[in-house]
mmCIF file of C-alpha atoms in Angstrom:
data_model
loop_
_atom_site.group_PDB
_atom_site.id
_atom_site.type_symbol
_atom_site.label_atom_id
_atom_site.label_comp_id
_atom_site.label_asym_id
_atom_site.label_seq_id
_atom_site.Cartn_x
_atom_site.Cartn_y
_atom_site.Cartn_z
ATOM 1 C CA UNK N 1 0.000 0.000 0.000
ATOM 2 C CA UNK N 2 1.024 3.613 -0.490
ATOM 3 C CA UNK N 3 0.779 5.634 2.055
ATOM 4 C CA UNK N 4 2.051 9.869 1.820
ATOM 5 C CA UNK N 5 4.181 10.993 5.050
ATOM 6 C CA UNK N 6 1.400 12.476 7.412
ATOM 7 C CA UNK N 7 -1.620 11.174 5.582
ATOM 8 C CA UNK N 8 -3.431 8.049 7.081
ATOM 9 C CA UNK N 9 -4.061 4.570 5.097
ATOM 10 C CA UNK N 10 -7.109 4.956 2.723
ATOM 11 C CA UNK N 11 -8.148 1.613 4.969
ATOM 12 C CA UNK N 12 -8.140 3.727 8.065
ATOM 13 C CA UNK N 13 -9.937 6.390 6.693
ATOM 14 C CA UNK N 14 -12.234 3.898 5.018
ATOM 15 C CA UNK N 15 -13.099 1.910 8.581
ATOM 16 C CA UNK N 16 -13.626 5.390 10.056
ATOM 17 C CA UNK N 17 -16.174 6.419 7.863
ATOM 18 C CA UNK N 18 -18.175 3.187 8.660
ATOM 19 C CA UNK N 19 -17.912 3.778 12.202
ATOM 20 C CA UNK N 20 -19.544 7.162 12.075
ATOM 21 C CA UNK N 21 -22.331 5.823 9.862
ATOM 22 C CA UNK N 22 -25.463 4.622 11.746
ATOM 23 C CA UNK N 23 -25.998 1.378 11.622
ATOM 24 C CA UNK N 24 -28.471 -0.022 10.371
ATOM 25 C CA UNK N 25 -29.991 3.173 8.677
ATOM 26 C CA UNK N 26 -29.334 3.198 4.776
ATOM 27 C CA UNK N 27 -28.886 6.280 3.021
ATOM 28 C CA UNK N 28 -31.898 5.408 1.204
ATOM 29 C CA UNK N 29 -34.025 4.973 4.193
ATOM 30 C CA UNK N 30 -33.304 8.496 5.571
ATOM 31 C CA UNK N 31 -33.618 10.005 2.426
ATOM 32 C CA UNK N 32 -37.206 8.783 2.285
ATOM 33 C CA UNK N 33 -37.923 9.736 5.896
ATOM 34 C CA UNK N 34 -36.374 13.244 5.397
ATOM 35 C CA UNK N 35 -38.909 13.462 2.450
ATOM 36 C CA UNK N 36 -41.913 12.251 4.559
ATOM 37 C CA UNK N 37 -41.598 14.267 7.036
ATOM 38 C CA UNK N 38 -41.082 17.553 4.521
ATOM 39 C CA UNK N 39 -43.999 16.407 2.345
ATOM 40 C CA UNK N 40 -47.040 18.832 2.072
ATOM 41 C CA UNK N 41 -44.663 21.766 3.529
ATOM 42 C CA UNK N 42 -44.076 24.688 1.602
ATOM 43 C CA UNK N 43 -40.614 26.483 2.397
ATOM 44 C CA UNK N 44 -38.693 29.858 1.574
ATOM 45 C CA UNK N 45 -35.668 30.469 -0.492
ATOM 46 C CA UNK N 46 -32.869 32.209 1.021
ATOM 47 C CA UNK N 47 -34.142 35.463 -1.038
ATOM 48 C CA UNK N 48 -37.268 34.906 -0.180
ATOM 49 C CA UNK N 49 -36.737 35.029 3.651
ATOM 50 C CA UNK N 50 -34.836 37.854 3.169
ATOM 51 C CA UNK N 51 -37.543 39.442 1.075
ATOM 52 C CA UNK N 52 -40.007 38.522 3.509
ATOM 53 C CA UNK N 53 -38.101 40.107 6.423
ATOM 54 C CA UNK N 54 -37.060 43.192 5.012
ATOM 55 C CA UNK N 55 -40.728 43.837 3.726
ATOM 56 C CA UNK N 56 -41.879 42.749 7.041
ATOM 57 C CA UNK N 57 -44.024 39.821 6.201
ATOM 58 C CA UNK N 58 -44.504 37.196 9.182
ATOM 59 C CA UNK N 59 -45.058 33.897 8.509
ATOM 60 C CA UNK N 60 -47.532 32.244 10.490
ATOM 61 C CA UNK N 61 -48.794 28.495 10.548
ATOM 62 C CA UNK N 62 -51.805 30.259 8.971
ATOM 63 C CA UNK N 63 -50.416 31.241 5.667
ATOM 64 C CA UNK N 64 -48.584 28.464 5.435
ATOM 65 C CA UNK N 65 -51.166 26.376 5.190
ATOM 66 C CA UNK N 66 -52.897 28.787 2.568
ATOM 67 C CA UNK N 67 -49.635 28.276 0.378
ATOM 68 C CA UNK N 68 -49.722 24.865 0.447
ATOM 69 C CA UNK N 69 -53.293 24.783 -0.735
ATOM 70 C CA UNK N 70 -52.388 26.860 -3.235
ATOM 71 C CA UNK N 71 -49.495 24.636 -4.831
ATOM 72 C CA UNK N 72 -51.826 21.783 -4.508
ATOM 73 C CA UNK N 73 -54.644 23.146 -6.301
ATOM 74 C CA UNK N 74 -51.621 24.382 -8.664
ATOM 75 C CA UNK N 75 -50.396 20.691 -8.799
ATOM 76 C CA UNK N 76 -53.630 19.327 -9.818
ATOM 77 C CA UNK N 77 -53.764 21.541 -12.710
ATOM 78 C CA UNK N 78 -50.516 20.889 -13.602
ATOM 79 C CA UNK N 79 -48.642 24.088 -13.155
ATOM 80 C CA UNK N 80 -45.098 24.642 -12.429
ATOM 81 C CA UNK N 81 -44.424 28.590 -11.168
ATOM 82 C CA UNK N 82 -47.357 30.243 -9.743
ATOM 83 C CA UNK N 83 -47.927 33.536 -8.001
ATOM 84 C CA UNK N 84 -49.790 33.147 -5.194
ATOM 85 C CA UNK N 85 -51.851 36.420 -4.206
ATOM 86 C CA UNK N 86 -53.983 38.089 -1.813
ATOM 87 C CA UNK N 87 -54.959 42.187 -1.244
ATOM 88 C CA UNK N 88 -51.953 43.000 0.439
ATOM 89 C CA UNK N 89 -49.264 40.002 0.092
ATOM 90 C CA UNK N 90 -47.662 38.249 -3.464
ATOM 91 C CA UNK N 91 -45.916 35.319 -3.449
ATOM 92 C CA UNK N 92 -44.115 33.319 -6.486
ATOM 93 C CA UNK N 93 -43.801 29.665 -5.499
ATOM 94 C CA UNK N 94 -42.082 27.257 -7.910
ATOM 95 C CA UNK N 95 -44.773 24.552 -7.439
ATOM 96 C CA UNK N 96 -42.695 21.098 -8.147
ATOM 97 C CA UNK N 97 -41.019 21.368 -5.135
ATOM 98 C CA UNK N 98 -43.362 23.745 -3.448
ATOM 99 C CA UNK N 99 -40.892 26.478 -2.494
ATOM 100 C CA UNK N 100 -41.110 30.447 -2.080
ATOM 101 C CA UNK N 101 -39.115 32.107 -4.661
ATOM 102 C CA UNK N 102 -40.011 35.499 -3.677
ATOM 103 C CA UNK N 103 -42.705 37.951 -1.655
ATOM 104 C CA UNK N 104 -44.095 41.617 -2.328
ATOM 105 C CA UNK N 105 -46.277 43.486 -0.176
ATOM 106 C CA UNK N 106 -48.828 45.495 -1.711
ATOM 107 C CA UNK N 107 -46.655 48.569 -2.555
ATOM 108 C CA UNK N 108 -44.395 46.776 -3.911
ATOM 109 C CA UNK N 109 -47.430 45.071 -6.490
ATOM 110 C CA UNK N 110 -48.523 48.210 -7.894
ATOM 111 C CA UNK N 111 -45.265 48.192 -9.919
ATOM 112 C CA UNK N 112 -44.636 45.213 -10.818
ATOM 113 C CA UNK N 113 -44.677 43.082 -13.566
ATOM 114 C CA UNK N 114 -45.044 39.165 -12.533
ATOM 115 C CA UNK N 115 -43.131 36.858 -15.386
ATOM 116 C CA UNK N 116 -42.087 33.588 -15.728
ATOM 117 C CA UNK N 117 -45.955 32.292 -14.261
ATOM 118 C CA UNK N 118 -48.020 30.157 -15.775
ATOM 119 C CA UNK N 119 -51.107 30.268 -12.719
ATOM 120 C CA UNK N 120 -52.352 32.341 -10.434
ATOM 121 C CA UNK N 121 -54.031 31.388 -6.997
ATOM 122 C CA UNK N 122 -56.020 33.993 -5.416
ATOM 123 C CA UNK N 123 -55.317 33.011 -1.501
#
């Protein structure tokens, strides 16, 4: 075996990394779980949590739940980017994997163009 001054044996390393793995628990397995237990949510971009916070939108279990009606009733009509709207708040939510791109308060809707849509939910 080869082995470079002040590097350990790939075998080392290689026995290490199966010690810190849980047993048992596939990679598989917690992918699925991970999904399960994030199914049905909708979350936020990095931009739009920063959006959100600088245009001082809170987001409460209560719109949450109205977004993720609206990207199932997008879902079922098989749309892909929607902007998701009520009279003060806009949202643009990529539907397929039911994340916030973006948020607007009203002001901010007045001016604005929305592109790249294809459906609209009134919340």
């Amino acid at each position: 075996m080869i082995e470079r001054v002040g590097q350990q044996p790939l075998s080392t390393v290689h026995s290490q990394r199966q010690e810190t793995s849980s047993p048992g628990v596939s990679f598989d397995a917690a992918l699925r779980q991970q999904m399960q237990a994030q199914e049905g949510q909708v979350s936020f971009s990095k931009h739009a949590m920063a959006r959100a916070e600088e245009r001082g939108i809170q987001v409460t279990t209560d719109l949450l739940e109205k977004l993720h009606g609206s990207v199932e009733k997008a879902q079922a009509k098989g749309a892909i980017n929607i902007l998701a709207l009520d009279s003060s708040l806009a949202f643009i939510i990529n539907v397929p994997n039911s994340r916030v791109i973006t948020t607007m308060s009203q002001d901010e809707m007045k001016e604005n163009i929305f592109t790249n849509i294809d459906g609209a939910v009134i919340l």
